[in-house]
Amino acid sequence: MTPPAREPQRGIAAVALTLLVASIVGVAILQPRLAATVKAVKQREDVYVLPPPAQLRAMTLGYRAAAIDLLWAKLLVEYGTHWQEHRAFDALPRYIDAILEIEPDYAPIYRYVDTMLVYRPPRGYEADARLARKYLERGIKERPYDAKVWMQYGQFIAFIAPGFLEDSEEKERWRVDGAFAMIRAVELGADPDRAVSAATILSKRGENEAAIRTLRRVYALTDSASEREAIAQKLAKLSANAERETTARDVQYVESRWRKDFPFLSRGEYLMVGPGVDAMRCAGRKRAIDCTTDWGPRLPSAAVDPD
């Protein structure tokens, strides 16, 4: 038998090899260009697929806690991803609005919203600082007795936000507003040491009377002798020796009444209960100074004549 011709087979193999080499070369040439195009498309703008906040609230079908958890987790992941890829996170306010529409008093938002806005990639701007303050002001309205939210708000507008502002006078106003917010946080239970920082801000801005009132309040609240001494020194630097003496008399009066009336209570509990009243002697004399249950009129600094 005549052996089969090998030439056609060799021709087919050569064509196949040529096609393979051409494909490899084509992929090597086109792949980087396509990858760059895909990357550029991804970096232009994120696709936000959630509906408007009002409709989103209805779409939860009552499972609001689960929806909040998913949105918060999604927000954290997106924030971290954008930082890693050095991309602007323009959809951030939309996520925040969606969460607050479902749960307006969601605490984690108010704890981190300022950081997320002013320190988002690639950088924060003045508009971001203003937006962060707007969200935090909503936070103190939704959570009016939350000392942490008040302190977060106060510290942000006193120390962080002014660095993003351009107008010098506005920076000073924000710092003073922040100081008063920190004082409010201390009144609600925050660390009294924070009020010392607030008083320092107020004194530097010419609000000496407010600074003195703040230091007097902190002096009365703290139980540490060393902290009291430090506060007393600050009062002295503010030329408030008279205020210092008055504050010391007030504290001495409170502590003497505390030991006399309710020594079994802690100092803080006694301050909340108020001064003791002789019910028999005060019957029908509600307006008498020594019959009121409020501290203000009964302190030596009140200087009010009794009825």
XYZ file of C-alpha atoms in Angstrom:
307
model
C 0.000 0.000 0.000
C 1.055 3.532 -0.720
C 1.805 5.473 2.583
C -0.427 8.558 3.230
C 0.911 11.921 2.243
C 2.439 13.869 5.164
C 2.559 17.281 3.467
C -1.105 18.237 4.084
C -0.749 17.307 7.772
C 2.331 19.457 8.148
C 0.502 22.373 6.518
C -2.388 22.094 8.949
C 0.013 21.985 11.939
C 1.814 25.074 10.670
C -1.462 26.982 10.323
C -2.543 25.961 13.827
C 0.796 27.014 15.292
C 0.584 30.329 13.479
C -2.904 30.965 14.846
C -1.767 30.072 18.368
C 1.182 32.443 18.220
C -1.029 35.205 16.778
C -3.556 34.713 19.587
C -0.866 34.914 22.251
C 0.569 38.053 20.706
C -2.922 39.579 20.411
C -3.738 38.870 24.041
C -0.381 40.284 25.138
C -1.023 43.474 23.172
C -4.699 44.011 23.969
C -4.923 42.807 27.595
C -3.070 45.722 29.238
C -5.107 48.236 27.252
C -8.402 46.550 28.160
C -7.389 46.230 31.802
C -6.543 49.935 31.920
C -9.904 50.768 30.361
C -11.801 48.612 32.869
C -9.878 50.141 35.763
C -10.581 53.649 34.526
C -14.284 52.865 34.204
C -14.371 51.497 37.767
C -12.570 54.531 39.123
C -14.861 57.102 37.556
C -17.879 56.744 39.829
C -19.452 54.104 42.022
C -22.804 52.677 41.093
C -25.165 53.320 44.019
C -27.954 50.770 43.658
C -30.051 51.568 46.739
C -33.351 53.436 46.358
C -33.951 56.885 47.919
C -34.034 56.838 51.751
C -37.813 57.179 52.061
C -38.453 54.225 49.753
C -35.660 52.231 51.394
C -37.386 52.531 54.753
C -40.540 51.008 53.292
C -38.578 48.243 51.556
C -37.208 46.943 54.848
C -40.693 45.487 55.508
C -40.207 46.102 59.209
C -36.821 44.366 59.458
C -35.089 47.627 60.247
C -32.410 46.265 62.576
C -31.275 43.742 59.966
C -31.291 46.399 57.248
C -29.235 48.740 59.435
C -26.657 46.021 60.102
C -26.311 45.294 56.378
C -26.020 48.953 55.425
C -23.488 49.690 58.158
C -21.373 46.681 57.182
C -21.573 47.692 53.515
C -20.552 51.252 54.390
C -17.501 50.110 56.344
C -16.401 47.764 53.555
C -16.822 50.431 50.872
C -14.977 53.003 52.960
C -12.036 50.652 53.476
C -11.993 49.604 49.823
C -11.913 53.201 48.608
C -9.053 53.988 50.959
C -7.120 50.990 49.691
C -7.707 51.947 46.055
C -7.214 55.705 46.718
C -10.569 56.505 45.166
C -13.040 59.231 46.112
C -16.051 57.914 48.017
C -18.737 60.247 46.681
C -21.583 57.922 47.665
C -20.719 58.148 51.376
C -23.446 60.718 52.284
C -26.037 58.539 50.543
C -25.227 55.596 52.778
C -25.362 57.822 55.861
C -28.718 59.295 54.841
C -30.091 55.812 54.191
C -29.080 54.580 57.640
C -30.421 57.645 59.429
C -33.704 57.457 57.527
C -34.265 53.978 58.944
C -32.860 54.679 62.431
C -32.323 58.412 63.132
C -30.598 57.827 66.486
C -28.151 55.156 65.274
C -25.195 55.765 67.627
C -22.278 54.342 65.540
C -22.992 56.834 62.757
C -22.572 59.803 65.069
C -19.435 58.274 66.548
C -17.613 57.984 63.231
C -19.348 60.287 60.760
C -16.860 63.144 61.215
C -13.873 60.857 60.599
C -15.474 59.276 57.559
C -16.300 62.623 55.978
C -13.216 64.744 56.608
C -10.701 61.913 56.331
C -12.143 60.136 53.344
C -9.984 59.475 50.273
C -8.298 61.298 48.688
C -8.784 64.125 51.238
C -11.438 66.118 53.050
C -12.531 69.645 52.202
C -14.328 72.499 53.934
C -17.671 71.283 52.610
C -17.032 67.911 54.261
C -16.371 69.552 57.638
C -19.603 71.529 57.359
C -21.522 68.403 56.418
C -20.014 66.495 59.344
C -21.101 69.242 61.737
C -24.591 69.096 60.264
C -24.807 65.353 60.941
C -23.433 65.737 64.479
C -25.931 68.492 65.239
C -28.622 66.093 64.169
C -27.040 63.575 66.530
C -27.342 65.799 69.601
C -30.992 66.394 68.704
C -31.748 62.708 68.264
C -29.697 61.722 71.342
C -29.922 64.832 73.589
C -28.746 63.026 76.745
C -25.901 61.046 75.188
C -22.672 62.431 76.650
C -20.566 60.629 74.025
C -22.364 62.286 71.111
C -22.092 65.715 72.741
C -18.381 65.180 73.367
C -17.839 63.928 69.808
C -19.587 67.021 68.474
C -17.700 69.386 70.765
C -14.254 67.955 70.130
C -14.802 67.877 66.384
C -15.838 71.511 65.957
C -13.333 72.718 68.555
C -10.201 70.871 67.453
C -10.598 69.153 64.063
C -13.044 71.105 61.914
C -11.315 74.521 62.190
C -8.358 73.052 60.304
C -10.597 72.680 57.245
C -12.028 76.210 57.392
C -10.547 79.292 55.735
C -12.193 82.177 57.590
C -10.333 82.971 60.831
C -13.340 84.462 62.622
C -15.450 81.457 61.769
C -12.749 79.159 63.144
C -12.913 80.983 66.476
C -16.701 80.756 66.589
C -16.547 77.027 65.945
C -13.988 76.547 68.712
C -16.164 78.394 71.216
C -19.230 76.391 70.161
C -17.204 73.226 70.602
C -16.114 74.275 74.088
C -19.716 74.796 75.204
C -20.667 71.420 73.698
C -17.905 69.698 75.676
C -19.149 71.403 78.841
C -22.609 70.035 78.124
C -21.105 66.564 77.686
C -19.481 66.814 81.121
C -22.819 67.825 82.622
C -24.285 64.646 81.124
C -21.598 62.420 82.637
C -18.458 62.699 80.504
C -15.013 62.870 82.086
C -14.724 66.200 83.956
C -11.163 66.611 82.661
C -12.594 67.389 79.233
C -14.246 70.510 80.627
C -10.831 71.840 81.590
C -9.875 71.831 77.908
C -13.118 73.626 77.121
C -12.396 76.257 79.770
C -8.949 76.822 78.274
C -10.509 77.449 74.866
C -13.025 79.883 76.342
C -10.378 81.821 78.256
C -8.195 82.182 75.163
C -11.171 83.576 73.243
C -12.001 86.155 75.917
C -14.874 84.183 77.463
C -13.393 84.467 80.945
C -16.681 84.403 82.841
C -17.804 81.277 81.018
C -14.394 79.677 81.644
C -14.622 80.457 85.355
C -18.141 79.032 85.598
C -16.956 75.894 83.845
C -13.979 75.412 86.139
C -16.157 75.969 89.202
C -18.551 73.324 87.957
C -15.764 70.832 87.318
C -14.236 71.633 90.704
C -17.518 70.679 92.353
C -17.938 67.491 90.300
C -14.507 65.923 90.646
C -13.573 63.751 93.617
C -9.802 63.867 93.049
C -7.844 66.188 95.314
C -5.058 66.547 92.725
C -7.543 67.488 90.017
C -9.123 70.049 92.318
C -5.732 71.591 92.966
C -5.012 71.792 89.229
C -8.390 73.425 88.613
C -7.804 75.852 91.458
C -4.513 76.873 89.852
C -6.276 77.530 86.563
C -8.838 79.676 88.349
C -5.985 81.627 89.904
C -4.421 82.192 86.481
C -7.712 83.649 85.318
C -7.494 86.203 88.115
C -10.388 84.471 89.781
C -9.148 84.170 93.318
C -12.480 85.397 94.634
C -14.248 82.815 92.503
C -11.865 80.197 93.803
C -12.700 81.040 97.403
C -16.420 81.093 96.651
C -16.195 77.726 94.936
C -14.291 76.270 97.879
C -16.981 77.535 100.272
C -19.702 76.012 98.095
C -17.945 72.662 98.027
C -17.307 72.775 101.770
C -20.986 73.537 102.351
C -22.105 70.634 100.147
C -19.733 68.184 101.791
C -20.729 69.214 105.311
C -24.414 68.762 104.434
C -23.606 65.453 102.741
C -21.995 64.042 105.901
C -24.870 65.366 108.003
C -27.845 64.400 105.824
C -27.042 61.237 103.876
C -23.526 59.946 104.590
C -24.483 56.486 103.298
C -24.898 57.874 99.756
C -22.004 58.506 97.377
C -21.120 62.113 96.729
C -22.603 62.007 93.230
C -25.826 60.421 94.461
C -26.188 63.053 97.157
C -25.750 65.847 94.607
C -28.607 64.335 92.595
C -30.857 63.918 95.644
C -30.311 67.478 96.813
C -29.984 69.017 100.276
C -31.994 67.627 103.139
C -35.123 69.442 104.339
C -36.774 69.457 107.768
C -40.334 68.606 106.717
C -41.930 69.682 109.991
C -40.171 73.038 110.158
C -40.640 73.776 106.455
C -44.358 73.011 106.271
C -45.997 75.981 104.534
C -42.627 77.686 103.964
C -41.786 76.429 100.464
C -40.251 79.749 99.498
C -37.777 79.750 102.385
C -34.192 79.300 101.261
C -33.411 76.586 103.789
C -36.526 74.683 102.705
C -35.797 74.390 99.002
C -34.474 71.129 97.573
C -32.431 72.904 94.903
C -28.726 73.491 95.451
C -28.502 76.876 93.742
C -30.315 79.107 96.272
C -28.747 77.328 99.256
C -25.093 77.665 98.271
C -23.046 80.443 99.903
C -22.350 81.907 96.462
C -26.077 82.556 95.913
C -26.026 85.452 98.398
C -29.806 85.567 98.629
C -31.532 86.844 101.746
C -33.917 84.325 103.262
C -37.584 85.104 103.541
